[in-house]
């Protein structure tokens, strides 16, 4: 529910300009809840639906009112006893909701359909293909696509999440989005499921405490994964950067191992470490020599789960991450769990930016 609501804002904004927009509090995309195993409930027949609604209500307790606006209908079905007409009713309701979407019955180039079918077949064999290969397929269809039409095809299907393509990463197109999720899970995963090697154990510990992704840890991960993961390692990492899953903070050379010229990655979502002391004390921000002011505040009814990680990733691309000396007399960048400190231009009066 969090993810659906978080990424529905663009759709909501577009619908504001729609002359046929609804005046109710319904939000798109619509959600139909189907509760299964109704037959497993032990209670009187007349109380079954009430018991099902009570269970659903428990899940909805921590969901914001905005998120609940996506829910259109709730069904409770038996895994053993329901008549086929119950499932037909669900299908008809889903079809009725689909017809209210802005993408329903829109014009769609025939050329796109032909290429789409070819790529669906290709996806069964390869989850990722080169741009050159997709160009060859586009030319080989009954109604070939030129370069401009192919670009429109890729951008459109990326927008509807049918594939993954970025204009500034054109070398490969990911046809199978589930495959990409599997790749992400190999890196962003619980410790007990990781391919931890004894040789690099300390560097693995840094990953799970400070979110620091050493090149040796990456090698361990891809060595234990499917060969196709390793083959497309560089593209996968670039895509993870685009999605703000990993970041390459601007840091000094003190953060690198001697002789290591490989990119230094961090995973904001895996940073568990907290500041050793109050941030203001850490940077000697005292009332008599410095002033503090609020730079950016959010007022919200719904907070996207990973908003802070996206903010940190965005700022890392523009500003240098500050460094501090730890109690062990080691230099460490100030990336912490849900917070970070960035160095702004030294020539301005605004020296530090603390994100919390």
Coordinates of C-alpha atoms in Angstrom, one line a residue:
X1 CA 0.0 0.0 0.0
X2 CA 2.8 2.4 0.8
X3 CA 4.5 1.8 -2.5
X4 CA 1.3 2.1 -4.5
X5 CA 0.4 5.3 -2.9
X6 CA 3.9 6.7 -3.0
X7 CA 4.3 6.3 -6.8
X8 CA 0.7 7.3 -7.6
X9 CA 1.2 11.0 -7.2
X10 CA 2.1 11.5 -10.8
X11 CA -1.1 9.8 -11.9
X12 CA -3.0 11.9 -9.5
X13 CA -1.6 15.2 -10.8
X14 CA -2.4 14.2 -14.4
X15 CA -5.9 13.4 -13.4
X16 CA -6.5 16.9 -12.1
X17 CA -6.5 18.2 -15.6
X18 CA -8.9 15.5 -16.8
X19 CA -12.3 16.9 -17.6
X20 CA -13.9 13.5 -16.6
X21 CA -12.2 13.3 -13.3
X22 CA -14.1 12.1 -10.3
X23 CA -15.2 14.4 -7.6
X24 CA -15.0 11.8 -4.9
X25 CA -12.1 11.1 -2.6
X26 CA -11.1 8.0 -4.6
X27 CA -7.4 7.8 -5.6
X28 CA -5.9 6.0 -8.5
X29 CA -4.7 3.4 -9.1
X30 CA -7.7 1.6 -7.6
X31 CA -7.1 -1.4 -5.3
X32 CA -9.4 -4.4 -5.0
X33 CA -8.7 -6.5 -1.8
X34 CA -9.3 -10.2 -2.2
X35 CA -9.1 -12.1 1.1
X36 CA -8.7 -15.9 0.7
X37 CA -9.1 -18.9 3.0
X38 CA -12.5 -17.7 4.2
X39 CA -13.3 -21.4 4.7
X40 CA -10.5 -21.7 7.3
X41 CA -12.3 -19.4 9.8
X42 CA -13.9 -21.1 12.7
X43 CA -17.1 -19.3 13.6
X44 CA -20.8 -19.3 12.8
X45 CA -21.7 -18.8 9.1
X46 CA -23.5 -15.5 9.7
X47 CA -20.4 -14.1 11.5
X48 CA -17.8 -15.1 8.8
X49 CA -17.9 -11.9 6.9
X50 CA -17.7 -9.8 10.1
X51 CA -14.6 -11.9 11.2
X52 CA -13.0 -11.3 7.8
X53 CA -13.6 -7.5 7.9
X54 CA -12.1 -7.5 11.4
X55 CA -8.9 -9.2 10.2
X56 CA -8.7 -6.7 7.3
X57 CA -9.2 -3.8 9.7
X58 CA -6.2 -4.9 11.8
X59 CA -4.0 -4.5 8.7
X60 CA -5.4 -1.1 7.9
X61 CA -4.8 0.3 11.4
X62 CA -1.3 1.7 10.4
X63 CA -2.4 2.9 6.9
X64 CA -3.0 6.6 6.4
X65 CA -6.4 7.9 5.3
X66 CA -4.9 9.0 2.0
X67 CA -3.7 5.4 1.3
X68 CA -7.1 4.0 2.1
X69 CA -8.5 6.2 -0.7
X70 CA -7.2 3.7 -3.2
X71 CA -9.4 0.8 -1.9
X72 CA -12.5 0.3 -4.0
X73 CA -13.9 -3.0 -3.0
X74 CA -13.2 -5.9 -0.7
X75 CA -14.0 -9.6 -1.3
X76 CA -13.7 -12.6 0.9
X77 CA -13.5 -15.9 -0.9
X78 CA -13.3 -19.6 0.1
X79 CA -10.6 -21.8 -1.2
X80 CA -12.9 -24.8 -1.4
X81 CA -16.5 -23.8 -1.5
X82 CA -17.2 -20.7 -3.6
X83 CA -19.3 -20.8 -6.7
X84 CA -17.7 -19.6 -10.0
X85 CA -20.1 -16.7 -10.1
X86 CA -18.2 -15.1 -7.2
X87 CA -15.0 -15.0 -9.2
X88 CA -16.9 -13.7 -12.3
X89 CA -18.2 -10.9 -10.1
X90 CA -14.6 -10.0 -9.2
X91 CA -13.5 -10.0 -12.8
X92 CA -16.4 -7.8 -13.9
X93 CA -15.6 -5.3 -11.1
X94 CA -11.9 -5.2 -12.1
X95 CA -12.9 -4.6 -15.7
X96 CA -15.3 -1.8 -14.7
X97 CA -12.5 -0.1 -12.8
X98 CA -10.0 -0.6 -15.6
X99 CA -12.3 1.3 -18.0
X100 CA -12.1 4.4 -15.8
X101 CA -8.3 4.6 -16.1
X102 CA -6.9 7.3 -18.4
X103 CA -4.9 4.7 -20.3
X104 CA -8.0 2.7 -21.2
X105 CA -8.9 2.7 -24.9
X106 CA -6.1 5.1 -25.9
X107 CA -4.6 5.0 -29.4
X108 CA -1.7 2.6 -29.7
X109 CA 0.5 2.3 -32.7
X110 CA 0.3 -1.1 -34.5
X111 CA 4.1 -1.1 -34.9
X112 CA 4.4 -1.0 -31.1
X113 CA 2.2 -4.1 -30.7
X114 CA 4.3 -6.1 -33.2
X115 CA 7.5 -5.2 -31.4
X116 CA 5.9 -5.8 -28.0
X117 CA 5.0 -9.4 -29.0
X118 CA 8.5 -10.1 -30.2
X119 CA 10.0 -8.8 -27.0
X120 CA 7.6 -10.9 -24.9
X121 CA 9.0 -13.9 -26.6
X122 CA 12.5 -12.7 -26.2
X123 CA 12.0 -12.1 -22.5
X124 CA 11.3 -15.9 -22.0
X125 CA 15.0 -16.5 -23.0
X126 CA 16.8 -13.3 -22.0
X127 CA 15.9 -10.9 -19.3
X128 CA 18.2 -8.2 -20.6
X129 CA 19.3 -7.4 -24.2
X130 CA 21.5 -4.8 -25.9
X131 CA 20.2 -1.7 -27.6
X132 CA 21.7 -3.0 -30.9
X133 CA 19.8 -6.2 -30.6
X134 CA 16.5 -4.5 -30.0
X135 CA 17.2 -2.3 -33.0
X136 CA 17.6 -5.4 -35.1
X137 CA 14.4 -6.8 -33.8
X138 CA 12.5 -3.5 -34.5
X139 CA 13.8 -3.5 -38.1
X140 CA 12.8 -7.1 -38.6
X141 CA 9.1 -6.6 -37.7
X142 CA 6.4 -6.5 -40.5
X143 CA 6.2 -2.7 -40.0
X144 CA 9.7 -1.7 -39.0
X145 CA 10.4 1.1 -36.4
X146 CA 12.8 3.8 -37.2
X147 CA 15.2 5.2 -34.5
X148 CA 12.8 7.9 -33.4
X149 CA 9.9 5.5 -33.1
X150 CA 12.0 3.0 -31.2
X151 CA 13.0 5.7 -28.7
X152 CA 9.3 6.5 -28.2
X153 CA 8.5 2.8 -27.7
X154 CA 11.2 2.4 -25.1
X155 CA 10.3 5.5 -23.2
X156 CA 6.6 4.7 -23.2
X157 CA 7.1 1.1 -21.9
X158 CA 9.6 2.3 -19.3
X159 CA 6.9 4.7 -18.0
X160 CA 4.3 2.0 -17.7
X161 CA 7.0 -0.3 -16.0
X162 CA 6.9 -2.9 -18.7
X163 CA 10.7 -2.6 -19.1
X164 CA 13.6 -0.6 -17.8
X165 CA 15.4 1.9 -20.1
X166 CA 17.2 5.1 -19.4
X167 CA 18.2 7.6 -22.1
X168 CA 21.6 8.1 -20.4
X169 CA 22.1 4.4 -20.0
X170 CA 21.2 3.2 -23.5
X171 CA 23.5 0.2 -23.9
X172 CA 21.0 -2.3 -22.4
X173 CA 17.3 -2.7 -22.0
X174 CA 16.0 -4.8 -19.1
X175 CA 12.9 -6.7 -20.4
X176 CA 12.1 -8.7 -17.2
X177 CA 11.6 -6.3 -14.3
X178 CA 11.2 -9.3 -11.9
X179 CA 14.7 -10.4 -12.9
X180 CA 16.0 -6.9 -11.9
X181 CA 14.3 -7.2 -8.6
X182 CA 16.0 -10.5 -8.0
X183 CA 19.4 -8.8 -8.8
X184 CA 18.6 -6.0 -6.3
X185 CA 17.7 -8.7 -3.7
X186 CA 21.1 -10.3 -4.1
X187 CA 22.7 -7.1 -2.8
X188 CA 20.1 -5.6 -0.5
X189 CA 19.3 -8.6 1.6
X190 CA 19.3 -9.9 5.1
X191 CA 22.7 -11.0 6.6
X192 CA 21.6 -14.6 6.9
X193 CA 21.0 -14.9 3.2
X194 CA 24.3 -13.3 2.1
X195 CA 27.2 -14.9 0.5
X196 CA 29.7 -13.7 3.2
X197 CA 33.2 -14.9 2.7
X198 CA 35.6 -15.3 5.7
X199 CA 38.3 -13.5 3.8
X200 CA 36.2 -10.3 3.5
X201 CA 34.2 -10.7 6.7
X202 CA 35.2 -7.3 8.1
X203 CA 34.1 -5.6 4.9
X204 CA 30.8 -7.4 5.0
X205 CA 30.4 -6.1 8.6
X206 CA 30.9 -2.6 7.3
X207 CA 28.1 -3.2 4.7
X208 CA 25.6 -4.1 7.5
X209 CA 26.6 -1.4 9.9
X210 CA 27.6 1.6 7.7
X211 CA 26.2 0.6 4.4
X212 CA 29.7 0.7 2.8
X213 CA 29.8 -1.6 -0.3
X214 CA 33.4 -2.6 -0.9
X215 CA 34.4 -3.9 -4.3
X216 CA 35.4 -7.2 -2.7
X217 CA 31.9 -7.6 -1.3
X218 CA 30.4 -6.9 -4.7
X219 CA 32.7 -9.6 -6.1
X220 CA 31.5 -12.1 -3.5
X221 CA 27.9 -11.3 -4.3
X222 CA 28.2 -11.7 -8.1
X223 CA 30.5 -14.7 -7.8
X224 CA 27.7 -16.6 -6.0
X225 CA 24.9 -15.3 -8.3
X226 CA 23.8 -16.3 -11.8
X227 CA 26.5 -15.8 -14.5
X228 CA 24.2 -13.3 -16.3
X229 CA 24.4 -11.1 -13.3
X230 CA 28.2 -10.9 -13.5
X231 CA 28.1 -10.3 -17.2
X232 CA 26.0 -7.2 -16.8
X233 CA 27.4 -6.1 -13.4
X234 CA 28.3 -2.5 -14.5
X235 CA 24.9 -1.9 -16.0
X236 CA 23.1 -3.3 -13.0
X237 CA 25.1 -1.0 -10.7
X238 CA 24.3 2.0 -12.9
X239 CA 20.6 1.2 -12.8
X240 CA 20.8 0.9 -9.0
X241 CA 22.3 4.3 -8.9
X242 CA 19.4 5.7 -11.0
X243 CA 16.9 4.2 -8.5
X244 CA 18.9 5.7 -5.6
X245 CA 19.5 2.2 -4.1
X246 CA 23.2 2.7 -4.1
X247 CA 25.1 6.0 -4.1
X248 CA 28.6 7.2 -4.8
X249 CA 29.1 10.1 -2.4
X250 CA 31.7 12.8 -3.1
X251 CA 34.4 12.0 -0.6
X252 CA 38.1 12.5 -0.1
X253 CA 40.6 9.8 -0.9
X254 CA 40.9 9.0 2.8
X255 CA 37.8 6.9 2.4
X256 CA 39.3 4.6 -0.1
X257 CA 41.6 1.6 0.5
X258 CA 45.2 2.2 -0.7
X259 CA 45.5 1.6 -4.4
X260 CA 41.7 1.1 -4.9
X261 CA 40.5 3.2 -7.8
X262 CA 37.1 1.5 -8.1
X263 CA 33.9 3.4 -7.4
X264 CA 33.0 3.6 -3.7
X265 CA 29.4 2.8 -3.1
X266 CA 27.1 3.1 -0.1
X267 CA 23.6 1.7 0.4
X268 CA 21.5 4.3 2.4
X269 CA 18.8 1.7 3.2
X270 CA 21.4 -0.5 4.9
X271 CA 23.1 2.1 7.1
X272 CA 22.5 1.2 10.7
X273 CA 25.2 3.3 12.5
X274 CA 24.2 6.4 14.5
X275 CA 26.4 9.4 15.3
X276 CA 28.8 8.9 18.2
X277 CA 27.6 12.1 19.7
X278 CA 25.3 15.0 19.1
X279 CA 25.8 16.3 15.5
X280 CA 26.1 19.9 16.6
X281 CA 28.8 19.0 19.1
X282 CA 30.6 16.9 16.5
X283 CA 31.1 20.0 14.3
X284 CA 31.5 22.4 17.2
X285 CA 28.3 24.3 16.3
X286 CA 27.8 26.3 19.5
X287 CA 25.5 29.3 20.1
X288 CA 28.3 31.8 20.5
X289 CA 30.1 31.1 17.2
X290 CA 27.4 29.7 14.9
X291 CA 23.7 30.0 14.1
X292 CA 21.3 27.3 13.1
X293 CA 18.4 27.7 10.9
X294 CA 15.8 25.4 9.3
X295 CA 16.5 24.9 5.6
X296 CA 13.9 22.5 4.4
X297 CA 10.7 21.3 6.3
X298 CA 8.0 18.8 5.2
X299 CA 4.4 18.9 6.2
X300 CA 2.7 15.7 5.2
X301 CA -0.1 13.3 5.9
X302 CA 1.8 10.5 4.2
X303 CA 5.5 10.0 4.4
X304 CA 7.0 7.9 1.6
X305 CA 9.0 5.1 3.3
X306 CA 12.3 5.8 1.5
X307 CA 12.0 9.6 1.2
X308 CA 15.1 10.2 3.3
X309 CA 17.2 7.8 1.3
X310 CA 16.2 9.6 -2.0
X311 CA 17.1 13.0 -0.5
X312 CA 20.5 11.7 0.7
X313 CA 21.2 10.2 -2.7
X314 CA 20.2 13.5 -4.5
X315 CA 22.4 15.6 -2.3
X316 CA 25.3 13.2 -2.6
X317 CA 25.4 14.0 -6.3
X318 CA 25.8 17.7 -5.7
X319 CA 27.6 18.2 -2.4
X320 CA 30.6 16.7 -0.6
X321 CA 29.8 14.5 2.4
X322 CA 31.5 15.8 5.5
X323 CA 34.1 13.8 7.4
X324 CA 34.8 13.4 11.1
X325 CA 37.4 11.6 13.2
X326 CA 35.9 8.8 15.2
X327 CA 36.9 7.7 18.7
X328 CA 39.3 5.2 17.1
X329 CA 41.0 8.1 15.3
X330 CA 39.7 7.0 11.9
X331 CA 38.2 9.4 9.4
X332 CA 34.6 8.5 8.5
X333 CA 32.1 10.2 6.3
X334 CA 28.9 11.5 8.0
X335 CA 26.4 9.2 6.5
X336 CA 24.2 7.8 9.3
X337 CA 20.9 6.1 9.6
X338 CA 18.3 8.5 8.1
X339 CA 20.7 11.5 8.4
X340 CA 23.8 13.0 6.8
X341 CA 25.9 16.1 6.9
X342 CA 27.0 17.8 3.7
X343 CA 29.6 20.5 3.1
X344 CA 28.3 23.4 1.2
X345 CA 30.5 26.0 -0.5
X346 CA 33.1 27.3 1.9
X347 CA 32.8 30.8 0.5
X348 CA 29.2 31.2 1.7
X349 CA 28.1 31.8 5.2
X350 CA 26.0 28.6 5.1
X351 CA 28.8 26.1 5.7
X352 CA 27.1 22.9 6.8
X353 CA 23.9 21.2 5.8
X354 CA 22.5 18.7 8.2
X355 CA 19.8 16.4 6.9
X356 CA 17.6 14.7 9.4

